[in-house]
PDB file of C-alpha atoms in Angstrom:
ATOM      1  CA  MET A   1     115.007 100.196  70.374  1.00 92.00           C
ATOM      2  CA  LYS A   2     113.386 103.059  68.521  1.00 95.00           C
ATOM      3  CA  ALA A   3     111.933 106.184  70.070  1.00 96.00           C
ATOM      4  CA  PHE A   4     108.910 108.170  68.961  1.00 98.00           C
ATOM      5  CA  PHE A   5     106.587 110.777  70.379  1.00 98.00           C
ATOM      6  CA  VAL A   6     102.801 111.006  70.378  1.00 98.00           C
ATOM      7  CA  GLN A   7     100.919 114.247  70.832  1.00 98.00           C
ATOM      8  CA  ILE A   8      97.561 113.520  72.430  1.00 98.00           C
ATOM      9  CA  LYS A   9      94.373 115.579  72.294  1.00 98.00           C
ATOM     10  CA  CYS A  10      92.049 114.684  75.149  1.00 98.00           C
ATOM     11  CA  ASP A  11      88.331 115.064  75.683  1.00 98.00           C
ATOM     12  CA  LEU A  12      87.603 118.271  77.592  1.00 97.00           C
ATOM     13  CA  GLY A  13      88.505 117.908  81.252  1.00 97.00           C
ATOM     14  CA  LYS A  14      90.189 114.510  80.795  1.00 97.00           C
ATOM     15  CA  SER A  15      93.901 115.403  80.415  1.00 98.00           C
ATOM     16  CA  TYR A  16      94.883 114.334  83.925  1.00 98.00           C
ATOM     17  CA  GLU A  17      92.900 111.110  83.670  1.00 98.00           C
ATOM     18  CA  VAL A  18      94.549 110.250  80.346  1.00 98.00           C
ATOM     19  CA  ALA A  19      98.011 111.067  81.731  1.00 98.00           C
ATOM     20  CA  SER A  20      97.335 108.811  84.740  1.00 98.00           C
ATOM     21  CA  ALA A  21      96.085 105.997  82.504  1.00 98.00           C
ATOM     22  CA  LEU A  22      99.238 106.256  80.381  1.00 98.00           C
ATOM     23  CA  ALA A  23     101.411 106.182  83.492  1.00 98.00           C
ATOM     24  CA  ASP A  24      99.486 103.234  84.953  1.00 98.00           C
ATOM     25  CA  ALA A  25      99.845 101.288  81.690  1.00 97.00           C
ATOM     26  CA  GLU A  26     103.645 101.711  81.961  1.00 97.00           C
ATOM     27  CA  ILE A  27     104.028 102.072  78.179  1.00 97.00           C
ATOM     28  CA  ALA A  28     105.378 105.652  78.000  1.00 98.00           C
ATOM     29  CA  SER A  29     108.846 106.591  79.200  1.00 98.00           C
ATOM     30  CA  GLU A  30     107.878 110.261  79.679  1.00 98.00           C
ATOM     31  CA  ILE A  31     104.566 112.146  79.730  1.00 98.00           C
ATOM     32  CA  TYR A  32     104.244 115.932  79.594  1.00 98.00           C
ATOM     33  CA  SER A  33     101.314 118.321  79.654  1.00 98.00           C
ATOM     34  CA  THR A  34     101.536 120.863  76.836  1.00 98.00           C
ATOM     35  CA  ALA A  35      99.899 124.046  75.590  1.00 97.00           C
ATOM     36  CA  GLY A  36      98.590 124.407  72.056  1.00 96.00           C
ATOM     37  CA  ASN A  37      96.639 122.079  69.798  1.00 97.00           C
ATOM     38  CA  PHE A  38      97.400 118.990  71.895  1.00 98.00           C
ATOM     39  CA  ASP A  39      97.146 118.423  75.644  1.00 98.00           C
ATOM     40  CA  LEU A  40      99.853 115.811  76.259  1.00 98.00           C
ATOM     41  CA  LEU A  41     103.157 114.734  74.752  1.00 98.00           C
ATOM     42  CA  ALA A  42     104.357 111.201  75.463  1.00 98.00           C
ATOM     43  CA  LYS A  43     107.637 109.538  74.556  1.00 98.00           C
ATOM     44  CA  PHE A  44     107.703 105.826  73.786  1.00 98.00           C
ATOM     45  CA  TYR A  45     110.377 103.224  73.094  1.00 97.00           C
ATOM     46  CA  ILE A  46     109.605 100.015  71.242  1.00 97.00           C
ATOM     47  CA  ASP A  47     111.720  97.187  69.846  1.00 97.00           C
ATOM     48  CA  ASP A  48     113.073  97.723  66.340  1.00 95.00           C
ATOM     49  CA  GLU A  49     110.896  94.882  65.049  1.00 97.00           C
ATOM     50  CA  GLU A  50     107.705  96.380  66.489  1.00 97.00           C
ATOM     51  CA  ASP A  51     105.412  98.506  64.295  1.00 97.00           C
ATOM     52  CA  VAL A  52     104.791 102.075  65.486  1.00 97.00           C
ATOM     53  CA  GLY A  53     101.351 102.275  63.879  1.00 97.00           C
ATOM     54  CA  HIS A  54     100.116  99.080  65.492  1.00 98.00           C
ATOM     55  CA  PHE A  55     101.555 100.117  68.863  1.00 98.00           C
ATOM     56  CA  VAL A  56      99.804 103.510  68.810  1.00 98.00           C
ATOM     57  CA  ASN A  57      96.548 102.003  67.533  1.00 98.00           C
ATOM     58  CA  GLU A  58      96.440  99.064  69.938  1.00 97.00           C
ATOM     59  CA  ARG A  59      98.112 100.458  73.087  1.00 97.00           C
ATOM     60  CA  VAL A  60      97.615 104.235  73.111  1.00 98.00           C
ATOM     61  CA  GLN A  61      94.478 105.193  71.188  1.00 98.00           C
ATOM     62  CA  ILE A  62      92.350 102.696  73.117  1.00 97.00           C
ATOM     63  CA  LEU A  63      92.740 104.599  76.389  1.00 98.00           C
ATOM     64  CA  PRO A  64      89.523 106.342  77.481  1.00 97.00           C
ATOM     65  CA  GLY A  65      89.495 110.124  77.050  1.00 98.00           C
ATOM     66  CA  ILE A  66      91.764 110.298  74.014  1.00 98.00           C
ATOM     67  CA  LYS A  67      90.176 112.283  71.212  1.00 98.00           C
ATOM     68  CA  ASP A  68      93.049 112.458  68.672  1.00 98.00           C
ATOM     69  CA  THR A  69      96.742 111.652  68.318  1.00 98.00           C
ATOM     70  CA  PHE A  70      99.645 112.845  66.178  1.00 98.00           C
ATOM     71  CA  THR A  71     102.675 110.562  65.981  1.00 98.00           C
ATOM     72  CA  ILE A  72     106.197 111.921  65.497  1.00 98.00           C
ATOM     73  CA  VAL A  73     108.704 109.305  64.376  1.00 96.00           C
ATOM     74  CA  THR A  74     112.324 110.072  65.253  1.00 93.00           C
ATOM     75  CA  PHE A  75     115.474 109.082  63.425  1.00 92.00           C
ATOM     76  CA  ARG A  76     118.481 110.036  65.518  1.00 89.00           C
ATOM     77  CA  ALA A  77     119.161 111.577  68.918  1.00 87.00           C
ATOM     78  CA  PHE A  78     122.001 114.105  69.211  1.00 92.00           C
TER      79      PHE A  78
END
């Protein structure tokens, strides 16, 4: 399994709806609200064979209310 994070910028007033949609889809292991340029931070785990770009494009960015995303690929947990 590989872990990565996605920062999510939501349409105005849609952060809670997007967070609920992510939780309902059961694809994120953790979802946080954040301050700054992005509204949410979500942590995902996918199989080593799975492609991060396709996963984000096909499973995350399609959710209503998402305006922009920034993916952070991780290498090692300490």
